[in-house]
mmCIF file of C-alpha atoms and ligand atoms in Angstrom:
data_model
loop_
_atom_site.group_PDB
_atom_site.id
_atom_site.type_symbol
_atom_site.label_atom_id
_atom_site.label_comp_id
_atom_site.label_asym_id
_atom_site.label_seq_id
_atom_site.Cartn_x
_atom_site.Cartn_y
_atom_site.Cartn_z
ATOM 1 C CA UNK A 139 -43.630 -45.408 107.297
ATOM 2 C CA UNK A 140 -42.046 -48.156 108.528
ATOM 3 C CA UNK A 141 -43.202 -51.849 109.361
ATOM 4 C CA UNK A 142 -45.436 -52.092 112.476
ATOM 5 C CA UNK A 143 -45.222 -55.037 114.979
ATOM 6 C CA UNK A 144 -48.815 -56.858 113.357
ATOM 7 C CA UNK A 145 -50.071 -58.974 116.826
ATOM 8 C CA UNK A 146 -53.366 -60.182 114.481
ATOM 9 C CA UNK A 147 -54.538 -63.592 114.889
ATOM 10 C CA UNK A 148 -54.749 -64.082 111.418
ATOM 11 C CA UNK A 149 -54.093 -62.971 108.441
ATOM 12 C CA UNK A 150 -51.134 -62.437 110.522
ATOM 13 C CA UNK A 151 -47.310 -61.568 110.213
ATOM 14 C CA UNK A 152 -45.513 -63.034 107.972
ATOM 15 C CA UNK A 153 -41.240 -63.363 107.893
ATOM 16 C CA UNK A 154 -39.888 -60.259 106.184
ATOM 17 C CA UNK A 155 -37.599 -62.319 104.468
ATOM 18 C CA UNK A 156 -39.797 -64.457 102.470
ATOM 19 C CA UNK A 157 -41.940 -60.928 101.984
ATOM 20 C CA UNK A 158 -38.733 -59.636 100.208
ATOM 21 C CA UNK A 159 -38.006 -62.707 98.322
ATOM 22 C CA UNK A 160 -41.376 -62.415 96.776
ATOM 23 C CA UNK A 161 -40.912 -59.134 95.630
ATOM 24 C CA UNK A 162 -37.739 -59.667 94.194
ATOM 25 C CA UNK A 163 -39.539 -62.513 92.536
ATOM 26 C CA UNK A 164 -42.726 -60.905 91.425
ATOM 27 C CA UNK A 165 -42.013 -59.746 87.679
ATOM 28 C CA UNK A 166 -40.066 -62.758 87.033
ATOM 29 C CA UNK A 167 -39.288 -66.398 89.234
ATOM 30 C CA UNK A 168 -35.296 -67.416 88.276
ATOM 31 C CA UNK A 169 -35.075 -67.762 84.380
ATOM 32 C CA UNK A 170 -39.124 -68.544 84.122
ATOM 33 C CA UNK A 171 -39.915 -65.369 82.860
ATOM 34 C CA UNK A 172 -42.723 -65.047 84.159
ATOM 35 C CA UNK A 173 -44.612 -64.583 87.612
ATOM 36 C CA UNK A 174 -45.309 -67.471 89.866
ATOM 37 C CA UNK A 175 -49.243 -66.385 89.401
ATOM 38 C CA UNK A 176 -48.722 -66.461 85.279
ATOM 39 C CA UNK A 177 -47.541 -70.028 85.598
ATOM 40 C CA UNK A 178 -49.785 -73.338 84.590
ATOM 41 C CA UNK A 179 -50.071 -75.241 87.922
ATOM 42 C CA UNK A 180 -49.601 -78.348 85.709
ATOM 43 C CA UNK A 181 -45.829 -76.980 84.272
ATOM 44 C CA UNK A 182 -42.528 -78.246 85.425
ATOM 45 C CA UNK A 183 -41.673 -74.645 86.604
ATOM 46 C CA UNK A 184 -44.513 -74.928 88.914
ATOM 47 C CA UNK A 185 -44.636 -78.456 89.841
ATOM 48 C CA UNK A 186 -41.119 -77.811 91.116
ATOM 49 C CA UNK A 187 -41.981 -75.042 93.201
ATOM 50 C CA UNK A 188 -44.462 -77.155 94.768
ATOM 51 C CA UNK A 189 -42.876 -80.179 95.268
ATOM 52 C CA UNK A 190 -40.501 -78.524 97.233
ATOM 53 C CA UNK A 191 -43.093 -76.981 99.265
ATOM 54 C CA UNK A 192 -44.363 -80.344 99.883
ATOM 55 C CA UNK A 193 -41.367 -81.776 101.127
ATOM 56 C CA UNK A 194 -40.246 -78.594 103.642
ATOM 57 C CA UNK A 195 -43.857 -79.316 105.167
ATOM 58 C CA UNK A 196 -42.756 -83.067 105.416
ATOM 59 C CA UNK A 197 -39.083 -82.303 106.626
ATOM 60 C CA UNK A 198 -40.735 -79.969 109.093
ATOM 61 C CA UNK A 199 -42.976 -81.807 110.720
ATOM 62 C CA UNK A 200 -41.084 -85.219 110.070
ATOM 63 C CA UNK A 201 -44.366 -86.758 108.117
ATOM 64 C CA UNK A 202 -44.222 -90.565 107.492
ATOM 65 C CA UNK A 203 -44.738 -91.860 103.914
ATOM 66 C CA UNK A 204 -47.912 -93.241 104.595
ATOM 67 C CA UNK A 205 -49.044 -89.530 105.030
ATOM 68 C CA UNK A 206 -50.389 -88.119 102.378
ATOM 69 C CA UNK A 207 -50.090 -84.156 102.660
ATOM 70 C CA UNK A 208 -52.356 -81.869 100.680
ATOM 71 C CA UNK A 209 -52.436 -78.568 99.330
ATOM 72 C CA UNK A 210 -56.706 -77.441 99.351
ATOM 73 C CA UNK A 211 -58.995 -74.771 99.622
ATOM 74 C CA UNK A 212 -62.087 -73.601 101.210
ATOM 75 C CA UNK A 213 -60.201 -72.881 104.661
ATOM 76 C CA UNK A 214 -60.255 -74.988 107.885
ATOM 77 C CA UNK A 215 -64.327 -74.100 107.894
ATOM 78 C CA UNK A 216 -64.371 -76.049 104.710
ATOM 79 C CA UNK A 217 -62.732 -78.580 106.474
ATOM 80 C CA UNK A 218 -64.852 -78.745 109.328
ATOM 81 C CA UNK A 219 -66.922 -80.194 106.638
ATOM 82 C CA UNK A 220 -64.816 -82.525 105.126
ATOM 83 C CA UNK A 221 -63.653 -84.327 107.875
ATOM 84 C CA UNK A 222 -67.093 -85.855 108.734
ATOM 85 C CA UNK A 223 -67.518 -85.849 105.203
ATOM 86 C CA UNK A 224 -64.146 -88.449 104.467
ATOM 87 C CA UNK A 225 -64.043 -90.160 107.774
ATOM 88 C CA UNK A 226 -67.815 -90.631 109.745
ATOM 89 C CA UNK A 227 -68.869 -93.969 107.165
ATOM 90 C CA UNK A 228 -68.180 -96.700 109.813
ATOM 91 C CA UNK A 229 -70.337 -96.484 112.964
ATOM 92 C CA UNK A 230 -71.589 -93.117 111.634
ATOM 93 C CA UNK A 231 -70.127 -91.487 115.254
ATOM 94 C CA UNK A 232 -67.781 -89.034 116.126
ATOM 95 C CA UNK A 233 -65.940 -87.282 119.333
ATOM 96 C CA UNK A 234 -65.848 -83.372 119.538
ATOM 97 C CA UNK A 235 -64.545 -81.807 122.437
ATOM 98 C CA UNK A 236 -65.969 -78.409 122.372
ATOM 99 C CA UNK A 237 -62.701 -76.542 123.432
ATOM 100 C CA UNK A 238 -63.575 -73.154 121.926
ATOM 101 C CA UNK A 239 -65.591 -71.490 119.453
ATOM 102 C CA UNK A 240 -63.835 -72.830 116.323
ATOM 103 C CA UNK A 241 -64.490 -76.422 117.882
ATOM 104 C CA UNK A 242 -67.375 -75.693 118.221
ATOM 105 C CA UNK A 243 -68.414 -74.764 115.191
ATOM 106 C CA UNK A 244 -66.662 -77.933 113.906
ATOM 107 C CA UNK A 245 -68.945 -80.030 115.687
ATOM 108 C CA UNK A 246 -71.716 -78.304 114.666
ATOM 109 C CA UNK A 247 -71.112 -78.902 110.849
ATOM 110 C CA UNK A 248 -70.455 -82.417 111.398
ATOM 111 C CA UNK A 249 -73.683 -82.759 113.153
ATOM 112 C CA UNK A 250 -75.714 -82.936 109.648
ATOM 113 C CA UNK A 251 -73.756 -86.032 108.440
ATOM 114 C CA UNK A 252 -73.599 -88.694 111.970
ATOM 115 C CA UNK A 253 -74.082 -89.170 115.315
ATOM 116 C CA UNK A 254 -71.761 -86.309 117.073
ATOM 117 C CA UNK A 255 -70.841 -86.438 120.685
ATOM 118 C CA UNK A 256 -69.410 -83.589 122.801
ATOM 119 C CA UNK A 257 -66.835 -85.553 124.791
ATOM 120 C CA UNK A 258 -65.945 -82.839 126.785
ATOM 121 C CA UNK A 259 -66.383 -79.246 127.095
ATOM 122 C CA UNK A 260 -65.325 -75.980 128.353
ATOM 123 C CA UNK A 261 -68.341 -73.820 126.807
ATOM 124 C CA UNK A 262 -69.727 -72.828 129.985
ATOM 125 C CA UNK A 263 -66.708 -71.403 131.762
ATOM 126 C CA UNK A 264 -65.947 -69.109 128.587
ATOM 127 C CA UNK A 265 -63.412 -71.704 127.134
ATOM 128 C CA UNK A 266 -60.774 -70.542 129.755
ATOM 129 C CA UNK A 267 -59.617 -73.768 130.114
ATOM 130 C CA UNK A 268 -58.698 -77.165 127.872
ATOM 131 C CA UNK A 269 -61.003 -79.705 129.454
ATOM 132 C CA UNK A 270 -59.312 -82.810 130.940
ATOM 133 C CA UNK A 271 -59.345 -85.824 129.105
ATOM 134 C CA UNK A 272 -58.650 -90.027 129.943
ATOM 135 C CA UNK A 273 -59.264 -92.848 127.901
ATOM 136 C CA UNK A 274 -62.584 -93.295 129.300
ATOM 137 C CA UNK A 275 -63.565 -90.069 127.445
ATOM 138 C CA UNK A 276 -63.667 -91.263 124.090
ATOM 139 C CA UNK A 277 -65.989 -93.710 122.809
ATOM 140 C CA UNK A 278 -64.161 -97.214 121.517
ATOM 141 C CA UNK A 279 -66.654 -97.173 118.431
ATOM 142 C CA UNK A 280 -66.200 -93.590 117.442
ATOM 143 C CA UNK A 281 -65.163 -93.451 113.792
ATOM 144 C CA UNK A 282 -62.650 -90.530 115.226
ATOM 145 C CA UNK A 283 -62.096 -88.002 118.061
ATOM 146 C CA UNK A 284 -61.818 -84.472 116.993
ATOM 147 C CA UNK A 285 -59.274 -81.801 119.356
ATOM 148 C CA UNK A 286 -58.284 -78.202 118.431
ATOM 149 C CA UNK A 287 -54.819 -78.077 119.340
ATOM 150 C CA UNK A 288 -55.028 -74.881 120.168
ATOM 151 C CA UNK A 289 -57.245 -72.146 120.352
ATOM 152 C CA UNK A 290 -56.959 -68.918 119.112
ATOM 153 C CA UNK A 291 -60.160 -67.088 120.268
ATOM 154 C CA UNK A 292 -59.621 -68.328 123.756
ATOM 155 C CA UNK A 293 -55.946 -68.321 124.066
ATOM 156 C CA UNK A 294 -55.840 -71.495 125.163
ATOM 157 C CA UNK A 295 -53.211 -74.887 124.354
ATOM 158 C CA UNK A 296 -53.226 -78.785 124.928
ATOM 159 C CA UNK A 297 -50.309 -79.007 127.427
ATOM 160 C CA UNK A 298 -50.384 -82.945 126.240
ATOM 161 C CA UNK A 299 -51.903 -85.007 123.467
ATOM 162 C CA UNK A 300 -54.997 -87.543 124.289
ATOM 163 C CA UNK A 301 -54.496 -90.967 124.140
ATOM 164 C CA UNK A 302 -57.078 -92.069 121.874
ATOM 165 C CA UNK A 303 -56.170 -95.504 121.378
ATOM 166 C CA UNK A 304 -57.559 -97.030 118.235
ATOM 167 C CA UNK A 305 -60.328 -94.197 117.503
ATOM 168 C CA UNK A 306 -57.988 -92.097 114.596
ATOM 169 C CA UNK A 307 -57.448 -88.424 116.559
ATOM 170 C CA UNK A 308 -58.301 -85.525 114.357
ATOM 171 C CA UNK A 309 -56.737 -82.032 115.454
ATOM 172 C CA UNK A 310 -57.053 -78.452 113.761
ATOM 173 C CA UNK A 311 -53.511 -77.261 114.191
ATOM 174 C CA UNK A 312 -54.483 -74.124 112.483
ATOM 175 C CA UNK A 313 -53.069 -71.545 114.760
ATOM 176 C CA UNK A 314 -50.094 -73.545 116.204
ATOM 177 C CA UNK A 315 -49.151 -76.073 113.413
ATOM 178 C CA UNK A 316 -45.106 -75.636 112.674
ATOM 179 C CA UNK A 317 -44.832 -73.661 115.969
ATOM 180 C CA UNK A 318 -43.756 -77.049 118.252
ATOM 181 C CA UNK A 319 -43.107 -80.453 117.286
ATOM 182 C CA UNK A 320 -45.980 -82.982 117.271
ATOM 183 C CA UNK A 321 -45.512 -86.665 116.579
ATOM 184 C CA UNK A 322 -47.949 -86.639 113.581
ATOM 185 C CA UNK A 323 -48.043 -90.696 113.753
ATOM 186 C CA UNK A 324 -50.218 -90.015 116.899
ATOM 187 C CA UNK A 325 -52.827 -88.164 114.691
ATOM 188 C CA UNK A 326 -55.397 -89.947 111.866
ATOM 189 C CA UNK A 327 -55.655 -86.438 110.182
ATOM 190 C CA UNK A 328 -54.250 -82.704 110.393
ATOM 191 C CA UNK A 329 -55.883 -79.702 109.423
ATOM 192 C CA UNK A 330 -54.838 -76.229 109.231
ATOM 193 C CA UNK A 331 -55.962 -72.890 107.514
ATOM 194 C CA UNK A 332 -52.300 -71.599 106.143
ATOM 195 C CA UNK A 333 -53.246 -67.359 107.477
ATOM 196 C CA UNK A 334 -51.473 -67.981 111.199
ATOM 197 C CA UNK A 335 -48.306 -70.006 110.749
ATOM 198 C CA UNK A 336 -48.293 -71.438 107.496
ATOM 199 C CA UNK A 337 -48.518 -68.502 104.981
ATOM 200 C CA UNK A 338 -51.097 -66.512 103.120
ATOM 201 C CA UNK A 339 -54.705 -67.194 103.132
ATOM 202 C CA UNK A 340 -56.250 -69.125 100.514
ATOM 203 C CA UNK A 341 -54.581 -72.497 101.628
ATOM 204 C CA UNK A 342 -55.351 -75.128 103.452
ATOM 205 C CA UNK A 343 -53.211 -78.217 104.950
ATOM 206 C CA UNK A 344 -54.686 -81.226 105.160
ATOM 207 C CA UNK A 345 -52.050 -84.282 106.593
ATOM 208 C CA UNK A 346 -54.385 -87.660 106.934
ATOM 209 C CA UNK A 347 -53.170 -91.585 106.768
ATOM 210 C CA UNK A 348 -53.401 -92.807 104.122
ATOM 211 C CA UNK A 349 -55.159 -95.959 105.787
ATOM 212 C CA UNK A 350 -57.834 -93.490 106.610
ATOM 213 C CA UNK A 351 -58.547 -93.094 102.746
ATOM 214 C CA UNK A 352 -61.297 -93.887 100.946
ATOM 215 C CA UNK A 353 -63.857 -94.136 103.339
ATOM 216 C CA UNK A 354 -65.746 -90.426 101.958
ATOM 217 C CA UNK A 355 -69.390 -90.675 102.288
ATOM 218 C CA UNK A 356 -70.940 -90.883 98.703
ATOM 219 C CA UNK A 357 -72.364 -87.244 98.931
ATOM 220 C CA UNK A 358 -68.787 -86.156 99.328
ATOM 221 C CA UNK A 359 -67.884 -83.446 96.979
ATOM 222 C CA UNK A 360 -64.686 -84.506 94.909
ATOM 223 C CA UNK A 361 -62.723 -81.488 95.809
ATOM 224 C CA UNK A 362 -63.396 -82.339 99.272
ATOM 225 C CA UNK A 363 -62.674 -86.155 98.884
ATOM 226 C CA UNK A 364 -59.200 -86.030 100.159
ATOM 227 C CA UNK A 365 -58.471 -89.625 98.394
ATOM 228 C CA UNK A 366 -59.346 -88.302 95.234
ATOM 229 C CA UNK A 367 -57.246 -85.292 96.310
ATOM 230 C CA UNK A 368 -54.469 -87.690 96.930
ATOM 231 C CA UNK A 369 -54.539 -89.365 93.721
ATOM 232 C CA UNK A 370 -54.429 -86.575 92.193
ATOM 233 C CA UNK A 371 -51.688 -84.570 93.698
ATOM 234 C CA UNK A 372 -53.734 -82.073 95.615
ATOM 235 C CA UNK A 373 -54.907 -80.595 91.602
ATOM 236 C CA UNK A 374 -58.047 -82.009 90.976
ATOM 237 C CA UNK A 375 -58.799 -78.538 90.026
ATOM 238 C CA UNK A 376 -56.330 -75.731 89.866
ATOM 239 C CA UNK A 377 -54.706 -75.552 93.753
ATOM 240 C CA UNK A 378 -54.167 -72.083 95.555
ATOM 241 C CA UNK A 379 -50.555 -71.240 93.253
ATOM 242 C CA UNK A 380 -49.708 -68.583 94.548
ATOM 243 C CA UNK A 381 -50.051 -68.715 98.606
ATOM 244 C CA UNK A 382 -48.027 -72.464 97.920
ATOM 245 C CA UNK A 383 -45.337 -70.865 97.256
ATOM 246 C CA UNK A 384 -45.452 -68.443 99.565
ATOM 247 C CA UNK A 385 -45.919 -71.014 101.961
ATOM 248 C CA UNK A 386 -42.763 -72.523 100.915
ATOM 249 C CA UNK A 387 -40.840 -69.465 101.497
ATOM 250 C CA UNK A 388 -42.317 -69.176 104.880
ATOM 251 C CA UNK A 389 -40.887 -72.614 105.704
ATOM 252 C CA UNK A 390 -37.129 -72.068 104.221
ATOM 253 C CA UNK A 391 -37.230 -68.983 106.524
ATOM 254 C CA UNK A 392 -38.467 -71.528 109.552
ATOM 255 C CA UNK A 393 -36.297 -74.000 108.288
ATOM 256 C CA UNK A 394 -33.067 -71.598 108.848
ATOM 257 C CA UNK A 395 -34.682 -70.726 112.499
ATOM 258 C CA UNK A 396 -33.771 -74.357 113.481
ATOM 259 C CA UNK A 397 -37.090 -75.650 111.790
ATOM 260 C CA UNK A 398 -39.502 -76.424 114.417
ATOM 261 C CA UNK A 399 -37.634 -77.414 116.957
ATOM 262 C CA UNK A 400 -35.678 -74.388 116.488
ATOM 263 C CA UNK A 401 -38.818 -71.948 116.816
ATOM 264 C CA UNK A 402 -40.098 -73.488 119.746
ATOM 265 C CA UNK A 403 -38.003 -71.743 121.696
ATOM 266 C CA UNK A 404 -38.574 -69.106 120.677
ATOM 267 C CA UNK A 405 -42.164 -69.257 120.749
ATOM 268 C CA UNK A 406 -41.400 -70.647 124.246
ATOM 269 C CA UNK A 407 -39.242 -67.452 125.500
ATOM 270 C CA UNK A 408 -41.601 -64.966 123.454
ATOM 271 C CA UNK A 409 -45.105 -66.324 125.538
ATOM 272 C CA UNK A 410 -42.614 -66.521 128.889
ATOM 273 C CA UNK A 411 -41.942 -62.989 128.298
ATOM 274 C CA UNK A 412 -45.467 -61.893 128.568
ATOM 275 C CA UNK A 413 -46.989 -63.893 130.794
ATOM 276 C CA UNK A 414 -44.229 -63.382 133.340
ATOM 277 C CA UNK A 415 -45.518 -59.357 132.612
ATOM 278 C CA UNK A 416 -49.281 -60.208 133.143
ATOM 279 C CA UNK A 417 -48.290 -62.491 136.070
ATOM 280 C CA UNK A 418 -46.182 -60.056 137.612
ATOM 281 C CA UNK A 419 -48.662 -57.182 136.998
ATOM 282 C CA UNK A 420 -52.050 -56.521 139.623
ATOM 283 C CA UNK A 421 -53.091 -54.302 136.939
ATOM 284 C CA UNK A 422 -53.454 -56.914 133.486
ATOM 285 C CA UNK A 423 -55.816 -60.075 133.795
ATOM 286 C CA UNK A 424 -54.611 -63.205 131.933
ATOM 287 C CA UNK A 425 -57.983 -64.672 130.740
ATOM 288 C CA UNK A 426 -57.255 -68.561 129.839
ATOM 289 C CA UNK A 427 -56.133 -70.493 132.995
ATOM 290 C CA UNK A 428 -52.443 -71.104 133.569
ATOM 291 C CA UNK A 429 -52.380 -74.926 132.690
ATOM 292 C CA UNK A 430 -54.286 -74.347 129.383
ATOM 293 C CA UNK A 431 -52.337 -70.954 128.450
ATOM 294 C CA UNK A 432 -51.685 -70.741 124.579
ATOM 295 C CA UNK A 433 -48.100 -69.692 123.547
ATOM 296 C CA UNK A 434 -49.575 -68.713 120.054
ATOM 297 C CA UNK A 435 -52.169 -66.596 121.614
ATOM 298 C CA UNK A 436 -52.493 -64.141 124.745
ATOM 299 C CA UNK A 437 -55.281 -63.099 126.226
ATOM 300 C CA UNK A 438 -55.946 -60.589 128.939
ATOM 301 C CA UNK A 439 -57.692 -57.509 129.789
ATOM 302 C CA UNK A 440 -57.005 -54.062 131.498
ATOM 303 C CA UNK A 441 -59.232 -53.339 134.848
ATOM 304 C CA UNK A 442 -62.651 -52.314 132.454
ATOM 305 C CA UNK A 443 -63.416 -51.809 128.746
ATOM 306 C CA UNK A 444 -62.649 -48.501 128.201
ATOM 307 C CA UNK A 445 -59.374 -48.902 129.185
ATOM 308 C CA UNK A 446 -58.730 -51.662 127.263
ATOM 309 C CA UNK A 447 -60.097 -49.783 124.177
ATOM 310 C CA UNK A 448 -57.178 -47.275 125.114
ATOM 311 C CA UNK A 449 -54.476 -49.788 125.633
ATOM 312 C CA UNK A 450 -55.148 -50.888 122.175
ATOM 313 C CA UNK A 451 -55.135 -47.111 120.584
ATOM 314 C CA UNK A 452 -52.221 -46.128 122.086
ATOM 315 C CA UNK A 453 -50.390 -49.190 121.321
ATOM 316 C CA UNK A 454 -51.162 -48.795 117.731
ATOM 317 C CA UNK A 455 -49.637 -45.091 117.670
ATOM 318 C CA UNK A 456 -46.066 -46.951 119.087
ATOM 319 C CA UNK A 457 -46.323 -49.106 116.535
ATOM 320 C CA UNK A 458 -48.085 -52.073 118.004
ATOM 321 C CA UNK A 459 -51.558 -53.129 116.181
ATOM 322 C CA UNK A 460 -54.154 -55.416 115.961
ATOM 323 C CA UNK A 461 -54.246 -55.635 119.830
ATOM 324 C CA UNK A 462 -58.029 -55.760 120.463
ATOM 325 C CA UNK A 463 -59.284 -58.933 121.561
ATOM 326 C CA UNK A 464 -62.084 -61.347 119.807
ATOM 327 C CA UNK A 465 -65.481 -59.859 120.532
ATOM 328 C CA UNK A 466 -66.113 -63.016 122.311
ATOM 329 C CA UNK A 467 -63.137 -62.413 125.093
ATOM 330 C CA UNK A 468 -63.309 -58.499 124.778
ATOM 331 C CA UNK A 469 -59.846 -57.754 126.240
ATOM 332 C CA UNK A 470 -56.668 -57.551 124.244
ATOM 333 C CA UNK A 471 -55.000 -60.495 122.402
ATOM 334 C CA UNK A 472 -51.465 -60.645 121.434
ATOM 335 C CA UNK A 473 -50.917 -63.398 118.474
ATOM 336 C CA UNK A 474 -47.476 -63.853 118.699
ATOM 337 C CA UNK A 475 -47.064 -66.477 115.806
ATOM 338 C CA UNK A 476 -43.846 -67.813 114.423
ATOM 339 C CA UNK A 477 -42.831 -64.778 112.106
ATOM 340 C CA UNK A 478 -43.444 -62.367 115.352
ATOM 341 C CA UNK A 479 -40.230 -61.805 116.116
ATOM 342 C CA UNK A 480 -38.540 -61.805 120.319
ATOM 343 C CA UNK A 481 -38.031 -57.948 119.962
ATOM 344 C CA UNK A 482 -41.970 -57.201 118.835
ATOM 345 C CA UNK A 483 -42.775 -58.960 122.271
ATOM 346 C CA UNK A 484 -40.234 -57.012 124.332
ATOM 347 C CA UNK A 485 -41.432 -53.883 122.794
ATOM 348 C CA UNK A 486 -44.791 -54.773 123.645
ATOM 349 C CA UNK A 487 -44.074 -56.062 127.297
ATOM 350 C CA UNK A 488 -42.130 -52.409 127.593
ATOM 351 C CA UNK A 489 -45.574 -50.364 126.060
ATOM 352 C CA UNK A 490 -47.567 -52.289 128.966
ATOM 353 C CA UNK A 491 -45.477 -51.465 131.715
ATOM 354 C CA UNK A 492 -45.583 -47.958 130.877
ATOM 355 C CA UNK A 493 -49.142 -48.057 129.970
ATOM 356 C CA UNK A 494 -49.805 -49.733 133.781
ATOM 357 C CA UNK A 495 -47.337 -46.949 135.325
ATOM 358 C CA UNK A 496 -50.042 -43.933 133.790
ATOM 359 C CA UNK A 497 -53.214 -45.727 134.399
ATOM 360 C CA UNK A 498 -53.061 -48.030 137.426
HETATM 361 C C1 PLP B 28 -58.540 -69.359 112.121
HETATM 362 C C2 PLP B 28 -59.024 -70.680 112.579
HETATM 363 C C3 PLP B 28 -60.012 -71.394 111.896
HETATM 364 C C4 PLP B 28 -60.718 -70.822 110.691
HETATM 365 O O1 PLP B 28 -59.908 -70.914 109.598
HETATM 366 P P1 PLP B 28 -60.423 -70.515 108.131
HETATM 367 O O2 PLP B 28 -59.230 -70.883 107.306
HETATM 368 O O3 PLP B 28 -60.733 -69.059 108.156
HETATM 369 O O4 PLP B 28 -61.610 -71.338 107.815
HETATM 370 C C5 PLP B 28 -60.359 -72.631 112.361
HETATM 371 N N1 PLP B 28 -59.781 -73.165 113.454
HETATM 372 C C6 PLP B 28 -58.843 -72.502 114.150
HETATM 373 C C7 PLP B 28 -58.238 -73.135 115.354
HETATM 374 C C8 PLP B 28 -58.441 -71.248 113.732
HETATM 375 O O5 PLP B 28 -57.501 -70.582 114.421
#
């Protein structure tokens, strides 16, 4: 069998190069010998292989000094409970806008440690749209204002960045984080489950100024404490090994794409590609509203279920899976992350013309 075009939203496709490099690598990394998963996370072999991870994440994204960048656990849902957690001790109050269903849930968790307000919200239109924001939206004593830079349920993106002014902006970048260049000195704190852009599950990114240290609620658990995290190079316990360094061969493979300016793109032309299908198409239904549309995730559906069900069998038998969309949307979602490559998306663009030819 050969390798399918994987559209999941995550776990999702990862480059075949740094696939291959692993296995090459598996028995024995360079002269170690031994596997990157045998190794002590406190040896030199392994501290090297993940201080060079750290520093393609900081090349990549262009991350200040005064950043501190950490390697955790527990998933952005963990986080959704540290943030709060390290951040909500001054006024106790917080900003959510309630963009989609993993905002949502965000806000929800910080609810049991302060005073959470939903700035804005587009709950009751489905989440087919990124509300609109001003300054006026966020409160000037908020201890920060929480985003989701883009959504993957939804398929849904921030065309632009709030201006927060002094309130520290807190984004989940989970599903588009490496996939377009954002000027992290505009955010407080970045967080990101590694499964759609980063690398494997089982990793977490956490970016945060360091000025934004050391405020953790006393109930704080230490592994969530992200200053004790920072102190301690991201191993107050024993950090997720192996999906680190898959990570890091994930970002030498982005970093010979042209790094993230490189792979936007591409990212750009891959979304353009299928939109211009759905748009050009009386048959397919783009779901998330044209100034909000995700290029990370698309969402759309045939004219009724069933058919929908059948677009997403018969695209698995060319070679296309993991089609169906959220149970939420219902539908069909393409996640078209970094490692899906331009002729995946052509080859699906080509299965849905055909697909509308024998069932319009
Ligand atoms: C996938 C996803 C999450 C959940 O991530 P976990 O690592 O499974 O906790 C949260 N937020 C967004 C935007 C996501 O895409």
């Amino acid at each position: 069998m050969e390798r399918v075009f994987n559209f999941a939203a995550g776990p999702s496709t990862m480059p075949q190069e740094a696939l291959q490099t692993a296995a090459n690598e598996m028995l024995m990394f360079e002269d170690t010998g031994m596997s990157v998963m045998e190794m002590s996370h406190r040896s030199k072999m392994y501290l090297n292989i993940f201080n060079e991870t750290e520093a393609l994440v900081r090349d990549l994204m262009h991350i200040p000094d005064d950043y501190a960048v950490l390697f955790l656990q527990g998933g952005a849902t963990g986080q959704f409970a540290a943030v709060p957690m390290n951040l909500l001790s001054g006024s106790g109050k917080a900003d959510y806008v309630d963009s989609g269903n993993f905002a949502h849930g965000a806000m929800v968790e910080a609810q049991k440690y302060g005073k959470i307000r939903c700035a804005a919200s587009s709950r009751e239109d489905n989440y087919t749209y990124i509300p609109a924001l001003t300054p006026a939206d966020v409160d000037p004593e908020a201890d920060y204002f929480y985003i989701t830079t883009n959504n993957t349920i939804f398929g849904t993106r921030y065309a632009s960045i709030p201006d927060t002014g002094d309130v520290p902006l807190v984004a989940d970048m989970s599903s588009n984080i490496l996939s377009e260049p954002y000027d992290v000195t505009r955010f407080g704190a970045i967080i990101a489950g590694a499964q759609k852009n980063i690398g494997p599950a089982g990793l977490t990114l956490v970016i945060v100024r360091r000025n934004l240290l050391g405020k953790a609620l006393p109930i704080t658990p230490k592994i969530m404490d992200w200053k004790k995290m920072d102190e301690n190079g991201s191993m107050l316990n024993t950090p997720s090994t192996y999906p680190i360094y898959m990570a890091g061969l994930c970002m030498k493979w982005l970093k010979k794409q042209g790094g993230v300016e490189g792979i936007e793109k591409v990212n750009i032309e891959k979304a353009n590609l299928l939109y211009d299908t759905l748009d050009n198409s009386s048959f397919y239904r783009p779901t998330a509203r044209k100034d909000s549309r995700s290029r990370m995730n698309v969402t759309f559906t045939t004219p009724d279920a069933d058919t929908d069900a059948k677009f997403v069998k018969e695209a698995a038998a060319c070679g296309l899976v993991n089609l169906k969309g959220h149970r939420l949307v219902g539908g069909i979602r393409a996640s078209i992350y970094n490692a899906m490559p331009v002729e995946g998306v052509k080859a699906l663009c080509a299965f849905m013309k055909k697909f509308e030819g024998e069932n319009a």
